[in-house]
């Protein structure tokens, strides 16, 4: 899916046109020149990988300074932590696969007194990799997503000039800055449950010259204050689609959200109906806070080889709690090992389900709490 480039809606008038922020003052930002060169390299890498085909989004990635949104972040790995100064180390307890049951974290930060570590921080800020930005009580609270994945998600959002966008999960504020660069501050709202996260995001955005609405609140409830929206994009995973999101959308709006290790793009018909398919690309995001843990994905009775296949693991996730593992394997093999793009989601009133190939076809699984342990057959509007 790509951006429509504003072809389906008239351009905003002169008073509404996007005003690009001036580049950060080089005296205030001592990294500006080096960061610009690194940013050019990052954009070149994303383009080479098939991303940023829309010139407007390419300009956003070229001009928005990511390093201002990650003044510090954490690298996981015991070796890195052991080599780091004591005041930059932290650990996460209970992680499997480590010698002592912990994962070491190294904090890389902008104001590190050591020039080589500062250089490492800046290079990491422009690597095509996710960055852990906040860890609390052994839990990853927020991160800055991999830039190439962000680029694909933003293009899949298919924004048009004048669209109003709600972002669920403020993170560092970087994604909101990219949206504000494309659409203008007045058209972007970013929301997060944690006031520390929203305060930090607001500060980062201001430092980069952006001032979209930054709101503290429950992502599952959306943000009625600035509704209705033409697009909703979530940067945290959900187990089912919150009904409030549909209610705050205009007809024909698009919702893009992580679900079951994939990205579902839902076209909204009205406040109670939406439908769409998954994008082909995998996506792993932390869950929407306050929504409870995702359902456990059982693997008992399965041979090891299918578990190495990403498309099979996706099926296990999308049907978790509703399909026995051995049945999932039989279905996956019978249907030709389907990729994510063959799956979709339908929201119809109080019911919503994931499906393979056809929302009214042979295979469908309800979203939400575990229920039946076999695929539905022949779903119909009157089905339970």
PDB file of N, CA and C in Angstrom, residues 243-288:
ATOM      1  N   UNK A 243     -13.440  -0.464  20.416  1.00  0.00           N
ATOM      2  CA  UNK A 243     -14.620   0.105  19.751  1.00  0.00           C
ATOM      3  C   UNK A 243     -14.556   1.628  19.692  1.00  0.00           C
ATOM      4  N   UNK A 244     -13.885   2.253  20.678  1.00  0.00           N
ATOM      5  CA  UNK A 244     -13.788   3.715  20.689  1.00  0.00           C
ATOM      6  C   UNK A 244     -13.070   4.232  19.455  1.00  0.00           C
ATOM      7  N   UNK A 245     -12.130   3.466  18.927  1.00  0.00           N
ATOM      8  CA  UNK A 245     -11.400   3.924  17.759  1.00  0.00           C
ATOM      9  C   UNK A 245     -12.348   4.111  16.576  1.00  0.00           C
ATOM     10  N   UNK A 246     -13.207   3.117  16.333  1.00  0.00           N
ATOM     11  CA  UNK A 246     -14.144   3.228  15.220  1.00  0.00           C
ATOM     12  C   UNK A 246     -15.084   4.404  15.426  1.00  0.00           C
ATOM     13  N   UNK A 247     -15.532   4.600  16.671  1.00  0.00           N
ATOM     14  CA  UNK A 247     -16.468   5.670  16.961  1.00  0.00           C
ATOM     15  C   UNK A 247     -15.889   7.055  16.773  1.00  0.00           C
ATOM     16  N   UNK A 248     -14.570   7.179  16.763  1.00  0.00           N
ATOM     17  CA  UNK A 248     -13.921   8.474  16.602  1.00  0.00           C
ATOM     18  C   UNK A 248     -13.411   8.696  15.183  1.00  0.00           C
ATOM     19  N   UNK A 249     -13.756   7.782  14.275  1.00  0.00           N
ATOM     20  CA  UNK A 249     -13.314   7.881  12.882  1.00  0.00           C
ATOM     21  C   UNK A 249     -14.420   8.406  11.985  1.00  0.00           C
ATOM     22  N   UNK A 250     -14.021   9.136  10.949  1.00  0.00           N
ATOM     23  CA  UNK A 250     -14.936   9.474   9.882  1.00  0.00           C
ATOM     24  C   UNK A 250     -15.171   8.234   9.012  1.00  0.00           C
ATOM     25  N   UNK A 251     -16.296   8.160   8.313  1.00  0.00           N
ATOM     26  CA  UNK A 251     -16.482   7.079   7.339  1.00  0.00           C
ATOM     27  C   UNK A 251     -15.345   7.066   6.323  1.00  0.00           C
ATOM     28  N   UNK A 252     -14.889   5.881   5.977  1.00  0.00           N
ATOM     29  CA  UNK A 252     -13.790   5.649   5.039  1.00  0.00           C
ATOM     30  C   UNK A 252     -12.422   5.941   5.653  1.00  0.00           C
ATOM     31  N   UNK A 253     -12.374   6.146   6.974  1.00  0.00           N
ATOM     32  CA  UNK A 253     -11.084   6.306   7.649  1.00  0.00           C
ATOM     33  C   UNK A 253     -10.315   4.989   7.610  1.00  0.00           C
ATOM     34  N   UNK A 254      -9.030   5.071   7.905  1.00  0.00           N
ATOM     35  CA  UNK A 254      -8.170   3.894   7.931  1.00  0.00           C
ATOM     36  C   UNK A 254      -7.534   3.773   9.307  1.00  0.00           C
ATOM     37  N   UNK A 255      -7.587   2.574   9.867  1.00  0.00           N
ATOM     38  CA  UNK A 255      -6.916   2.266  11.131  1.00  0.00           C
ATOM     39  C   UNK A 255      -5.793   1.286  10.833  1.00  0.00           C
ATOM     40  N   UNK A 256      -4.588   1.610  11.270  1.00  0.00           N
ATOM     41  CA  UNK A 256      -3.434   0.730  11.100  1.00  0.00           C
ATOM     42  C   UNK A 256      -2.886   0.419  12.475  1.00  0.00           C
ATOM     43  N   UNK A 257      -2.886  -0.866  12.845  1.00  0.00           N
ATOM     44  CA  UNK A 257      -2.444  -1.233  14.189  1.00  0.00           C
ATOM     45  C   UNK A 257      -1.754  -2.589  14.191  1.00  0.00           C
ATOM     46  N   UNK A 258      -0.740  -2.762  15.044  1.00  0.00           N
ATOM     47  CA  UNK A 258      -0.146  -4.083  15.223  1.00  0.00           C
ATOM     48  C   UNK A 258      -1.137  -5.029  15.905  1.00  0.00           C
ATOM     49  N   UNK A 259      -1.192  -6.256  15.425  1.00  0.00           N
ATOM     50  CA  UNK A 259      -2.044  -7.285  16.006  1.00  0.00           C
ATOM     51  C   UNK A 259      -1.451  -8.636  15.619  1.00  0.00           C
ATOM     52  N   UNK A 260      -1.201  -9.476  16.599  1.00  0.00           N
ATOM     53  CA  UNK A 260      -0.735 -10.851  16.341  1.00  0.00           C
ATOM     54  C   UNK A 260       0.532 -10.901  15.482  1.00  0.00           C
ATOM     55  N   UNK A 261       1.528 -10.127  15.799  1.00  0.00           N
ATOM     56  CA  UNK A 261       2.817 -10.039  15.096  1.00  0.00           C
ATOM     57  C   UNK A 261       2.674  -9.569  13.652  1.00  0.00           C
ATOM     58  N   UNK A 262       1.547  -8.938  13.333  1.00  0.00           N
ATOM     59  CA  UNK A 262       1.357  -8.365  12.013  1.00  0.00           C
ATOM     60  C   UNK A 262       0.800  -6.962  12.124  1.00  0.00           C
ATOM     61  N   UNK A 263       0.489  -6.361  10.963  1.00  0.00           N
ATOM     62  CA  UNK A 263      -0.094  -5.027  10.902  1.00  0.00           C
ATOM     63  C   UNK A 263      -1.401  -5.123  10.134  1.00  0.00           C
ATOM     64  N   UNK A 264      -2.515  -4.816  10.800  1.00  0.00           N
ATOM     65  CA  UNK A 264      -3.805  -4.877  10.149  1.00  0.00           C
ATOM     66  C   UNK A 264      -4.214  -3.473   9.720  1.00  0.00           C
ATOM     67  N   UNK A 265      -4.650  -3.341   8.479  1.00  0.00           N
ATOM     68  CA  UNK A 265      -5.133  -2.071   7.929  1.00  0.00           C
ATOM     69  C   UNK A 265      -6.631  -2.186   7.730  1.00  0.00           C
ATOM     70  N   UNK A 266      -7.405  -1.515   8.586  1.00  0.00           N
ATOM     71  CA  UNK A 266      -8.859  -1.619   8.583  1.00  0.00           C
ATOM     72  C   UNK A 266      -9.484  -0.391   7.943  1.00  0.00           C
ATOM     73  N   UNK A 267     -10.364  -0.604   6.997  1.00  0.00           N
ATOM     74  CA  UNK A 267     -11.141   0.484   6.416  1.00  0.00           C
ATOM     75  C   UNK A 267     -12.453   0.595   7.201  1.00  0.00           C
ATOM     76  N   UNK A 268     -12.739   1.773   7.734  1.00  0.00           N
ATOM     77  CA  UNK A 268     -13.888   1.986   8.601  1.00  0.00           C
ATOM     78  C   UNK A 268     -15.110   2.376   7.772  1.00  0.00           C
ATOM     79  N   UNK A 269     -16.183   1.607   7.919  1.00  0.00           N
ATOM     80  CA  UNK A 269     -17.439   1.953   7.253  1.00  0.00           C
ATOM     81  C   UNK A 269     -18.248   2.929   8.101  1.00  0.00           C
ATOM     82  N   UNK A 270     -18.365   2.621   9.396  1.00  0.00           N
ATOM     83  CA  UNK A 270     -19.061   3.494  10.340  1.00  0.00           C
ATOM     84  C   UNK A 270     -18.590   3.115  11.735  1.00  0.00           C
ATOM     85  N   UNK A 271     -19.264   3.604  12.753  1.00  0.00           N
ATOM     86  CA  UNK A 271     -18.812   3.430  14.132  1.00  0.00           C
ATOM     87  C   UNK A 271     -18.877   1.997  14.617  1.00  0.00           C
ATOM     88  N   UNK A 272     -19.476   1.098  13.843  1.00  0.00           N
ATOM     89  CA  UNK A 272     -19.614  -0.290  14.285  1.00  0.00           C
ATOM     90  C   UNK A 272     -19.095  -1.302  13.262  1.00  0.00           C
ATOM     91  N   UNK A 273     -18.575  -0.829  12.152  1.00  0.00           N
ATOM     92  CA  UNK A 273     -18.169  -1.767  11.110  1.00  0.00           C
ATOM     93  C   UNK A 273     -16.849  -1.340  10.473  1.00  0.00           C
ATOM     94  N   UNK A 274     -15.954  -2.323  10.335  1.00  0.00           N
ATOM     95  CA  UNK A 274     -14.669  -2.097   9.672  1.00  0.00           C
ATOM     96  C   UNK A 274     -14.137  -3.441   9.191  1.00  0.00           C
ATOM     97  N   UNK A 275     -13.284  -3.375   8.182  1.00  0.00           N
ATOM     98  CA  UNK A 275     -12.724  -4.614   7.643  1.00  0.00           C
ATOM     99  C   UNK A 275     -11.439  -4.298   6.901  1.00  0.00           C
ATOM    100  N   UNK A 276     -10.512  -5.248   6.906  1.00  0.00           N
ATOM    101  CA  UNK A 276      -9.277  -5.055   6.160  1.00  0.00           C
ATOM    102  C   UNK A 276      -8.372  -6.258   6.264  1.00  0.00           C
ATOM    103  N   UNK A 277      -7.243  -6.160   5.581  1.00  0.00           N
ATOM    104  CA  UNK A 277      -6.274  -7.246   5.546  1.00  0.00           C
ATOM    105  C   UNK A 277      -4.974  -6.846   6.238  1.00  0.00           C
ATOM    106  N   UNK A 278      -4.203  -7.863   6.574  1.00  0.00           N
ATOM    107  CA  UNK A 278      -2.880  -7.640   7.139  1.00  0.00           C
ATOM    108  C   UNK A 278      -1.900  -7.262   6.035  1.00  0.00           C
ATOM    109  N   UNK A 279      -0.937  -6.423   6.381  1.00  0.00           N
ATOM    110  CA  UNK A 279       0.191  -6.188   5.486  1.00  0.00           C
ATOM    111  C   UNK A 279       1.085  -7.421   5.484  1.00  0.00           C
ATOM    112  N   UNK A 280       1.897  -7.547   4.473  1.00  0.00           N
ATOM    113  CA  UNK A 280       2.745  -8.732   4.342  1.00  0.00           C
ATOM    114  C   UNK A 280       3.889  -8.755   5.346  1.00  0.00           C
ATOM    115  N   UNK A 281       4.260  -7.600   5.883  1.00  0.00           N
ATOM    116  CA  UNK A 281       5.467  -7.506   6.700  1.00  0.00           C
ATOM    117  C   UNK A 281       5.189  -7.892   8.153  1.00  0.00           C
ATOM    118  N   UNK A 282       6.161  -8.514   8.835  1.00  0.00           N
ATOM    119  CA  UNK A 282       6.004  -8.797  10.267  1.00  0.00           C
ATOM    120  C   UNK A 282       6.172  -7.529  11.093  1.00  0.00           C
ATOM    121  N   UNK A 283       5.599  -7.528  12.285  1.00  0.00           N
ATOM    122  CA  UNK A 283       5.714  -6.375  13.179  1.00  0.00           C
ATOM    123  C   UNK A 283       5.566  -6.853  14.613  1.00  0.00           C
ATOM    124  N   UNK A 284       6.552  -6.528  15.435  1.00  0.00           N
ATOM    125  CA  UNK A 284       6.548  -6.931  16.842  1.00  0.00           C
ATOM    126  C   UNK A 284       6.599  -5.679  17.704  1.00  0.00           C
ATOM    127  N   UNK A 285       5.504  -5.411  18.428  1.00  0.00           N
ATOM    128  CA  UNK A 285       5.392  -4.223  19.254  1.00  0.00           C
ATOM    129  C   UNK A 285       5.002  -4.617  20.670  1.00  0.00           C
ATOM    130  N   UNK A 286       5.352  -3.758  21.636  1.00  0.00           N
ATOM    131  CA  UNK A 286       4.907  -3.999  23.003  1.00  0.00           C
ATOM    132  C   UNK A 286       3.394  -3.828  23.042  1.00  0.00           C
ATOM    133  N   UNK A 287       2.695  -4.549  23.943  1.00  0.00           N
ATOM    134  CA  UNK A 287       1.233  -4.445  24.005  1.00  0.00           C
ATOM    135  C   UNK A 287       0.769  -3.068  24.466  1.00  0.00           C
ATOM    136  N   UNK A 288      -0.441  -2.701  24.047  1.00  0.00           N
ATOM    137  CA  UNK A 288      -1.098  -1.510  24.560  1.00  0.00           C
ATOM    138  C   UNK A 288      -1.190  -1.625  26.070  1.00  0.00           C
TER     139      UNK A 288
END
